[in-house]
PDB file of C-alpha atoms in Angstrom:
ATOM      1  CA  UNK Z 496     124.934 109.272  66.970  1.00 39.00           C
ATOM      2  CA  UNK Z 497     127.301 111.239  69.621  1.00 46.00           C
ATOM      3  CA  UNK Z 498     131.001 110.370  68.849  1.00 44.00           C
ATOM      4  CA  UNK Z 499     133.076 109.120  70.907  1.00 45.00           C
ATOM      5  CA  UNK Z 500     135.495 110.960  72.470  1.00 49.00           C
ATOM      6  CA  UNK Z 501     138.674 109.599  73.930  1.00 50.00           C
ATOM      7  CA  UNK Z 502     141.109 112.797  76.081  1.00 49.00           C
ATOM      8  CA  UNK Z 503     144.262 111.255  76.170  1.00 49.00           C
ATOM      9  CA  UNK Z 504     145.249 111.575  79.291  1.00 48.00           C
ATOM     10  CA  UNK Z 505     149.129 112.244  80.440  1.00 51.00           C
ATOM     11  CA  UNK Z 506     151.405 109.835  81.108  1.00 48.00           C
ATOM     12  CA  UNK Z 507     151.732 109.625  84.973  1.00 52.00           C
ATOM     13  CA  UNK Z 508     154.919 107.014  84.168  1.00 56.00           C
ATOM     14  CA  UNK Z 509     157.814 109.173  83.003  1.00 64.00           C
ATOM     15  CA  UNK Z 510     159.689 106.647  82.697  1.00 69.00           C
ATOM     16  CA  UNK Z 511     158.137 105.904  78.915  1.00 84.00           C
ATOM     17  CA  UNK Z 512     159.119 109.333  77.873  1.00 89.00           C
ATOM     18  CA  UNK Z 513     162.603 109.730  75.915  1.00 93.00           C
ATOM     19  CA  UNK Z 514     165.005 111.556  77.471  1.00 94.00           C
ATOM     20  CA  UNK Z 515     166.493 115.114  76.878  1.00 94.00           C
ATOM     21  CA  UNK Z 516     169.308 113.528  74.959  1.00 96.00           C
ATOM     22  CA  UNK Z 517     166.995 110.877  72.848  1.00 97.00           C
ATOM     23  CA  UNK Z 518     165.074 113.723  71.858  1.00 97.00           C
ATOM     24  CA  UNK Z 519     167.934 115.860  70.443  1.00 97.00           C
ATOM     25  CA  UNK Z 520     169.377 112.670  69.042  1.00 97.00           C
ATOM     26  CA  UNK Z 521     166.220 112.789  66.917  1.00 97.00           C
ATOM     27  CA  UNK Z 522     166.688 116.068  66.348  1.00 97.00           C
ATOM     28  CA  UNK Z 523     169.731 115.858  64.308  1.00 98.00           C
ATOM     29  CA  UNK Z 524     168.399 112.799  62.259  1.00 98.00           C
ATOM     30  CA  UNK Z 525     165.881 114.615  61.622  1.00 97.00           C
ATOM     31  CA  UNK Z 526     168.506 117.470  60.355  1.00 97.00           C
ATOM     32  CA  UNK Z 527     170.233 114.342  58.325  1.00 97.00           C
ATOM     33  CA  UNK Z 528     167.493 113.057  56.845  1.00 97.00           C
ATOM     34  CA  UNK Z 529     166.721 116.663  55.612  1.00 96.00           C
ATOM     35  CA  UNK Z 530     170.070 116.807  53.843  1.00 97.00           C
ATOM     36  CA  UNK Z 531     171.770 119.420  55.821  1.00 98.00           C
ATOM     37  CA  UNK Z 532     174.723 119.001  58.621  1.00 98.00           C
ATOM     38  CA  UNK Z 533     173.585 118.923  62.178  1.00 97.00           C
ATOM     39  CA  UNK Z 534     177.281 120.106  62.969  1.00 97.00           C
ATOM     40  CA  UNK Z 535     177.366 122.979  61.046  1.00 97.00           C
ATOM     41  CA  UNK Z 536     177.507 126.116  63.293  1.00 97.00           C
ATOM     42  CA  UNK Z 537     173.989 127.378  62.702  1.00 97.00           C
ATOM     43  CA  UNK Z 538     172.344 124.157  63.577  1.00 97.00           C
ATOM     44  CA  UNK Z 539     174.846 123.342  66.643  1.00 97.00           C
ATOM     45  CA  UNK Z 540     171.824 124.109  68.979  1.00 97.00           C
ATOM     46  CA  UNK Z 541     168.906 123.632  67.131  1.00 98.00           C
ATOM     47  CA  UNK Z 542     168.056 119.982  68.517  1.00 98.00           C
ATOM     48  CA  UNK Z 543     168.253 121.954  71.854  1.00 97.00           C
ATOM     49  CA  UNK Z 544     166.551 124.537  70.917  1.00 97.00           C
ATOM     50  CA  UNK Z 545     163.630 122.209  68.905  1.00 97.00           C
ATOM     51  CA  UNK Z 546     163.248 119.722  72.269  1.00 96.00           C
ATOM     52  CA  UNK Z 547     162.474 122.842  74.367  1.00 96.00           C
ATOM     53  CA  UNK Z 548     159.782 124.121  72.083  1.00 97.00           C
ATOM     54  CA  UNK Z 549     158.305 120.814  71.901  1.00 96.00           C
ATOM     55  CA  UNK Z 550     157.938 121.143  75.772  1.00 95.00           C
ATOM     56  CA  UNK Z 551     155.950 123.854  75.165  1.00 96.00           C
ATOM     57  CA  UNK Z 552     154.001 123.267  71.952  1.00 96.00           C
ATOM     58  CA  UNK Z 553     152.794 119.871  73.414  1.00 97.00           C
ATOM     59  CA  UNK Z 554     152.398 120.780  77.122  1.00 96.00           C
ATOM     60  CA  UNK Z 555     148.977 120.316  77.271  1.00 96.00           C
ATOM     61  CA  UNK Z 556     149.694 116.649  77.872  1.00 95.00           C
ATOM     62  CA  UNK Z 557     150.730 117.185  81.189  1.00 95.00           C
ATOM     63  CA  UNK Z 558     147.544 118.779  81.867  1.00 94.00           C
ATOM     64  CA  UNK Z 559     144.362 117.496  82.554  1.00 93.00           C
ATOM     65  CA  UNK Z 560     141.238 119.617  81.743  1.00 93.00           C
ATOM     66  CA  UNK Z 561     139.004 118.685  84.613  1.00 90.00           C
ATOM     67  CA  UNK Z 562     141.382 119.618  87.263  1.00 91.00           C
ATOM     68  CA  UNK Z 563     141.275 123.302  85.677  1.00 90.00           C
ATOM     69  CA  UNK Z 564     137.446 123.161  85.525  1.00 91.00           C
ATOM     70  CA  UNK Z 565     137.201 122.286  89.493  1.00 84.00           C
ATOM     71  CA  UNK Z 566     136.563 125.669  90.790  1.00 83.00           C
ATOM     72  CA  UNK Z 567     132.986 126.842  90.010  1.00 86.00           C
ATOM     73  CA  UNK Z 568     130.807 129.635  91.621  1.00 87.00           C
ATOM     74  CA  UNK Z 569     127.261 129.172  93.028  1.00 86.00           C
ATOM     75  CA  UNK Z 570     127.066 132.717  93.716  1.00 75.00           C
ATOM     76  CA  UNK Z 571     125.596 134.327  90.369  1.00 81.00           C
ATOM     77  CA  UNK Z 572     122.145 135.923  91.905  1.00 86.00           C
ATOM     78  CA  UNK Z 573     120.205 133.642  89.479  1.00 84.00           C
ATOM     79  CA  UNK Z 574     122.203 134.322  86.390  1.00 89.00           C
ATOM     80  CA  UNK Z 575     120.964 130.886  83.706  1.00 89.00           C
ATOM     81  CA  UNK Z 576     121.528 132.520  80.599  1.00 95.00           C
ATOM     82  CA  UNK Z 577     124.316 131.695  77.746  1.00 97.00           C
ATOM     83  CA  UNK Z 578     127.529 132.054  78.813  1.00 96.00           C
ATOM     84  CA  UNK Z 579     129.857 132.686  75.661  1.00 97.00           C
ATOM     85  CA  UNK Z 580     133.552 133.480  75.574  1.00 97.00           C
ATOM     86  CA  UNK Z 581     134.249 134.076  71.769  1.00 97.00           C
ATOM     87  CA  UNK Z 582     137.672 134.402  69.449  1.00 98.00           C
ATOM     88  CA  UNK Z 583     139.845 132.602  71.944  1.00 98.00           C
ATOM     89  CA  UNK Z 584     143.231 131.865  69.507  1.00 98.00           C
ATOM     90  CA  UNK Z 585     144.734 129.077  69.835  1.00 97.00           C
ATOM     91  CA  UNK Z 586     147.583 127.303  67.848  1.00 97.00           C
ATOM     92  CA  UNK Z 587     147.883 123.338  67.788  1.00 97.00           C
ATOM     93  CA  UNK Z 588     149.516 120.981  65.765  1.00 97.00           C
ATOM     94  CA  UNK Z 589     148.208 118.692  63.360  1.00 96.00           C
ATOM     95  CA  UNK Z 590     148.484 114.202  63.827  1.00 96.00           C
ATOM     96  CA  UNK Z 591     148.897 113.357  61.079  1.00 95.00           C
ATOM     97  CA  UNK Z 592     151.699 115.634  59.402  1.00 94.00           C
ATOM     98  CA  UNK Z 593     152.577 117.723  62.825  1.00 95.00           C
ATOM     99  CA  UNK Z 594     152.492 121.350  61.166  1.00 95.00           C
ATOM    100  CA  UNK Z 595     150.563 123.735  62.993  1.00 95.00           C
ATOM    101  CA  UNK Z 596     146.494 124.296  63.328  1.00 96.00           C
ATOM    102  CA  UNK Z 597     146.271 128.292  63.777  1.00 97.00           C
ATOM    103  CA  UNK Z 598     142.612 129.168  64.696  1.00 97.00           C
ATOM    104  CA  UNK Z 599     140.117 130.201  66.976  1.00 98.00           C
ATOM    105  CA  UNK Z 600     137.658 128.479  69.481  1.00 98.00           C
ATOM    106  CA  UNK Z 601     134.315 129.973  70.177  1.00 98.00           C
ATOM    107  CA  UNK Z 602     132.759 127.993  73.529  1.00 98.00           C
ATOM    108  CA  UNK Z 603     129.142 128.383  75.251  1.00 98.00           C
ATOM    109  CA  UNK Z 604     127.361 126.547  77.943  1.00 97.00           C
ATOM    110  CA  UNK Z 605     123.672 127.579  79.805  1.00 97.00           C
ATOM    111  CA  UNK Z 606     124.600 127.457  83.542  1.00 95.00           C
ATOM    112  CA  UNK Z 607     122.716 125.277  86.007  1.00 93.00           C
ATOM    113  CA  UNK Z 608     123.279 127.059  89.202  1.00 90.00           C
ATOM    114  CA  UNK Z 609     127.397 127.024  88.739  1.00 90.00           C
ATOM    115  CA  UNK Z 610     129.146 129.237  86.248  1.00 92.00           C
ATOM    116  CA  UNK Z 611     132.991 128.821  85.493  1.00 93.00           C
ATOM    117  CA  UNK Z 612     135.715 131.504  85.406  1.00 90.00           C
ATOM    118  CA  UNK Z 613     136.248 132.570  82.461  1.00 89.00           C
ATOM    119  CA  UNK Z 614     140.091 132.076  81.893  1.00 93.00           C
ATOM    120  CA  UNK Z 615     138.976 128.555  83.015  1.00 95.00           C
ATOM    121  CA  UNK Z 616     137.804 128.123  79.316  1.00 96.00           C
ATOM    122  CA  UNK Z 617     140.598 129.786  77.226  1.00 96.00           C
ATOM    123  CA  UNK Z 618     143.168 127.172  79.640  1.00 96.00           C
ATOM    124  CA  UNK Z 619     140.753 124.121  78.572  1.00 97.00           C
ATOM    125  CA  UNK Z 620     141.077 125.657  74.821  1.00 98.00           C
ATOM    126  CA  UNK Z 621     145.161 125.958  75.515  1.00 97.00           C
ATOM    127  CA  UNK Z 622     145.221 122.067  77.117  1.00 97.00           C
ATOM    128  CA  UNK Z 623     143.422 120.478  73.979  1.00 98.00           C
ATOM    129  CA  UNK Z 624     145.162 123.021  71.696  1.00 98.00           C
ATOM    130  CA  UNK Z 625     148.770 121.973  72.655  1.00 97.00           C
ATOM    131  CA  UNK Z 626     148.767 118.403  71.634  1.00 98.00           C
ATOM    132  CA  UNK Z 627     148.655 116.949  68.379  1.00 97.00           C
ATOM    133  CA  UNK Z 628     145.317 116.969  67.154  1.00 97.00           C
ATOM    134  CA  UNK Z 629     142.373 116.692  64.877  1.00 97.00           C
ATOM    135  CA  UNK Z 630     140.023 119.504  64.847  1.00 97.00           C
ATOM    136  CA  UNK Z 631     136.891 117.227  65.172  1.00 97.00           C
ATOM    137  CA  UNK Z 632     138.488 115.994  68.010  1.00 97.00           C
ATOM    138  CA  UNK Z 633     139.488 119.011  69.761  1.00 98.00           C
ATOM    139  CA  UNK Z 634     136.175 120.481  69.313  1.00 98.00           C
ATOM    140  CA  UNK Z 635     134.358 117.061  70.917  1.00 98.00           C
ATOM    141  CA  UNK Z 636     137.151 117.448  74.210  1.00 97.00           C
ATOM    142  CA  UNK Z 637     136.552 120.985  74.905  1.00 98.00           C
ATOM    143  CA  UNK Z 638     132.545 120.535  74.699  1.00 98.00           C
ATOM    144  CA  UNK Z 639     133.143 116.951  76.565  1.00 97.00           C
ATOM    145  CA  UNK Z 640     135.139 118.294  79.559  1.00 96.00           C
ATOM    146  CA  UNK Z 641     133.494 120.970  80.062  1.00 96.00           C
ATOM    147  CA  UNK Z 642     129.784 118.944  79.864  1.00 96.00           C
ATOM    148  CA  UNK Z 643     131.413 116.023  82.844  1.00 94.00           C
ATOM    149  CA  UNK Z 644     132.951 118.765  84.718  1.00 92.00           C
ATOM    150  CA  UNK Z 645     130.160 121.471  85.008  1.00 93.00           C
ATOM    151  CA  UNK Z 646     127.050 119.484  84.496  1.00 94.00           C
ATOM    152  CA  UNK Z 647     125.247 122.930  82.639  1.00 96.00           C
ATOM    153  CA  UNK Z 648     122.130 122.762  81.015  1.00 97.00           C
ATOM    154  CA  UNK Z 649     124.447 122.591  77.612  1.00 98.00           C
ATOM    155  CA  UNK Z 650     127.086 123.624  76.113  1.00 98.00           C
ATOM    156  CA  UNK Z 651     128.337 124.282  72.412  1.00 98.00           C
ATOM    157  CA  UNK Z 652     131.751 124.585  70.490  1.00 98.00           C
ATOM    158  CA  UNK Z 653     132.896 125.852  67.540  1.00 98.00           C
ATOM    159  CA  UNK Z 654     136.769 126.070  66.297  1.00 98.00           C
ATOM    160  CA  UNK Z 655     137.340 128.121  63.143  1.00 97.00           C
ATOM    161  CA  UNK Z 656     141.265 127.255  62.027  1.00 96.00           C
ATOM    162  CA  UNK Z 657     143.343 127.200  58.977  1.00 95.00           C
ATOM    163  CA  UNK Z 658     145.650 124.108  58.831  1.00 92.00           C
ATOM    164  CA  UNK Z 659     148.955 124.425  57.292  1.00 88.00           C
ATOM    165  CA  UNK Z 660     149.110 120.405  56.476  1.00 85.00           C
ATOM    166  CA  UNK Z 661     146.434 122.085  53.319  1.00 83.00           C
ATOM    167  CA  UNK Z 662     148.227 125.177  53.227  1.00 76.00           C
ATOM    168  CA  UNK Z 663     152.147 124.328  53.318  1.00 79.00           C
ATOM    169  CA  UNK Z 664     152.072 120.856  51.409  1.00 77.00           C
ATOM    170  CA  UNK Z 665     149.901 118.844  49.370  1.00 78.00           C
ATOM    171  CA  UNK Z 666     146.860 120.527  47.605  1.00 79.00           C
ATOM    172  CA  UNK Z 667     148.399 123.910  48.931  1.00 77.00           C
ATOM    173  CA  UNK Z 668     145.643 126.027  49.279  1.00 79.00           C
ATOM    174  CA  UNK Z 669     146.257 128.693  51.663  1.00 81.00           C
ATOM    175  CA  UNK Z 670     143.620 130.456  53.343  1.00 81.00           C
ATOM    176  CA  UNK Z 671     140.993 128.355  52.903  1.00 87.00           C
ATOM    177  CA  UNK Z 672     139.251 127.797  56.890  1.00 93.00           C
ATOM    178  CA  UNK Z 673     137.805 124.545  58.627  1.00 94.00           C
ATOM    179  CA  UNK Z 674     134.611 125.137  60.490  1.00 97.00           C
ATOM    180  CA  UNK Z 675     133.440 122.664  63.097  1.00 98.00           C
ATOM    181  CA  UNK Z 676     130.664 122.068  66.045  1.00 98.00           C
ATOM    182  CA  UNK Z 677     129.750 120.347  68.817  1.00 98.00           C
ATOM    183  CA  UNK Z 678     126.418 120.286  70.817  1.00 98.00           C
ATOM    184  CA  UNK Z 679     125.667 118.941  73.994  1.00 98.00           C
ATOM    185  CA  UNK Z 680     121.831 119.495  76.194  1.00 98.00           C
ATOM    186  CA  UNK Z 681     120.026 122.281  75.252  1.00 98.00           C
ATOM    187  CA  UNK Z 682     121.951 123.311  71.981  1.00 98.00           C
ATOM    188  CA  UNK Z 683     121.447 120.082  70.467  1.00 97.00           C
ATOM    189  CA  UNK Z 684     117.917 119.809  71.206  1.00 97.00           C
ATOM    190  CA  UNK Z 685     116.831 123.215  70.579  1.00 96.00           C
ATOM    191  CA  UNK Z 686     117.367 124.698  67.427  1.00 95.00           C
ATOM    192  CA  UNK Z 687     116.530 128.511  68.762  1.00 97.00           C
ATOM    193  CA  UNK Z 688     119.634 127.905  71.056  1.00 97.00           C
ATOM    194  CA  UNK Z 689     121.932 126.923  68.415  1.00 97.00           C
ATOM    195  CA  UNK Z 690     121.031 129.851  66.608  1.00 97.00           C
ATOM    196  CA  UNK Z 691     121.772 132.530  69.249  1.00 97.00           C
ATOM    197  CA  UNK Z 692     125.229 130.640  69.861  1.00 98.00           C
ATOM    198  CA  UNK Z 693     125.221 131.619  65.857  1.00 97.00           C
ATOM    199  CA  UNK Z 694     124.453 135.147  65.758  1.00 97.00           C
ATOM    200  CA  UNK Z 695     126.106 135.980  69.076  1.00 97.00           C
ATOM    201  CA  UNK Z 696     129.280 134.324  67.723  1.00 97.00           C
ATOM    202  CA  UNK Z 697     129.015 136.070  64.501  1.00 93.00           C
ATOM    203  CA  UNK Z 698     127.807 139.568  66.109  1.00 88.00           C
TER     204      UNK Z 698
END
């Protein structure tokens, strides 16, 4: 059964979103709660400092992933073999605890007469990475948006990433890598497909 995939998109009414000074507010609660003194000098502009990273770590939800994908080329002289841009890094955050996902997305598709540019695919990587995330789900977007947007002939996923909610807290096991997939057309139905995504992945 194909899961259900769901890309969050942003929030066109801004008005929902906290402000600058809610945010820091949180900040130092945060800091509180921790059991050190947001007013001590060292932390005097950390809830400044932590509200403008989180602009950044979670910018991909001002982004949406199909309106980097517009732009395709017809113009590839016949060209209808894989397409694979490999050991694209990435660094997301984790839902559930919100410590970072540090990893690496490997993403395929078989062209059908349009081929993408290839930074196109490392920004759809960046757009699901930075947001907070599951790696299942991640992997299903970046296959998913890429499937709607392109219409190829197939296209396959795999993220590779250590999670530092395993690594940092509870079990603590550091090191230890999460491999998952996605397959869509061609790679799902045809094993010998899958299997060159494989060993061109892994060459």
């Amino acid at each position: 059964m194909d899961a259900i995939v769901t890309n969050f998109p942003r929030v066109d009414d801004q008005s929902d979103r906290p402000s600058q000074k809610e945010a820091e507010d949180a900040v130092r609660v945060l800091l509180r709660w921790a059991g050190d003194d947001p007013q001590r000098e060292g932390l005097l502009d950390t809830p400044k400092r932590v509200a403008k990273a989180y602009r950044e770590l979670f910018s991909g939800y001002d982004l949406v992933a199909e309106d980097v994908l517009g732009r395709t080329f017809e113009e590839v002289a016949g060209y209808d073999d894989m397409v694979l841009v490999k050991d694209i890094p990435f660094f997301s955050h984790c839902e559930h605890h919100m410590v970072p996902i540090i990893g690496k997305a490997h993403v395929a598709y078989l062209p059908n007469g349009r081929v993408l540019g290839l930074s196109k695919i490392a920004r759809v990587v960046e757009i699901f990475g930075r947001r907070l995330q599951t790696q299942e789900t991640m992997t299903a977007q970046i296959a998913k948006s890429i499937d709607e947007t392109l219409n190829p002939r197939g296209v396959a996923v795999m993220i590779e990433a250590e999670h530092m909610c395993m690594a940092m807290r509870g079990i603590q096991k550091q090191g230890s890598t999460t491999l998952t997939t996605t397959f869509t057309g061609a790679f799902k139905t045809e094993p010998t497909e899958q299997v060159r995504f494989m060993t061109m992945i892994r060459s």
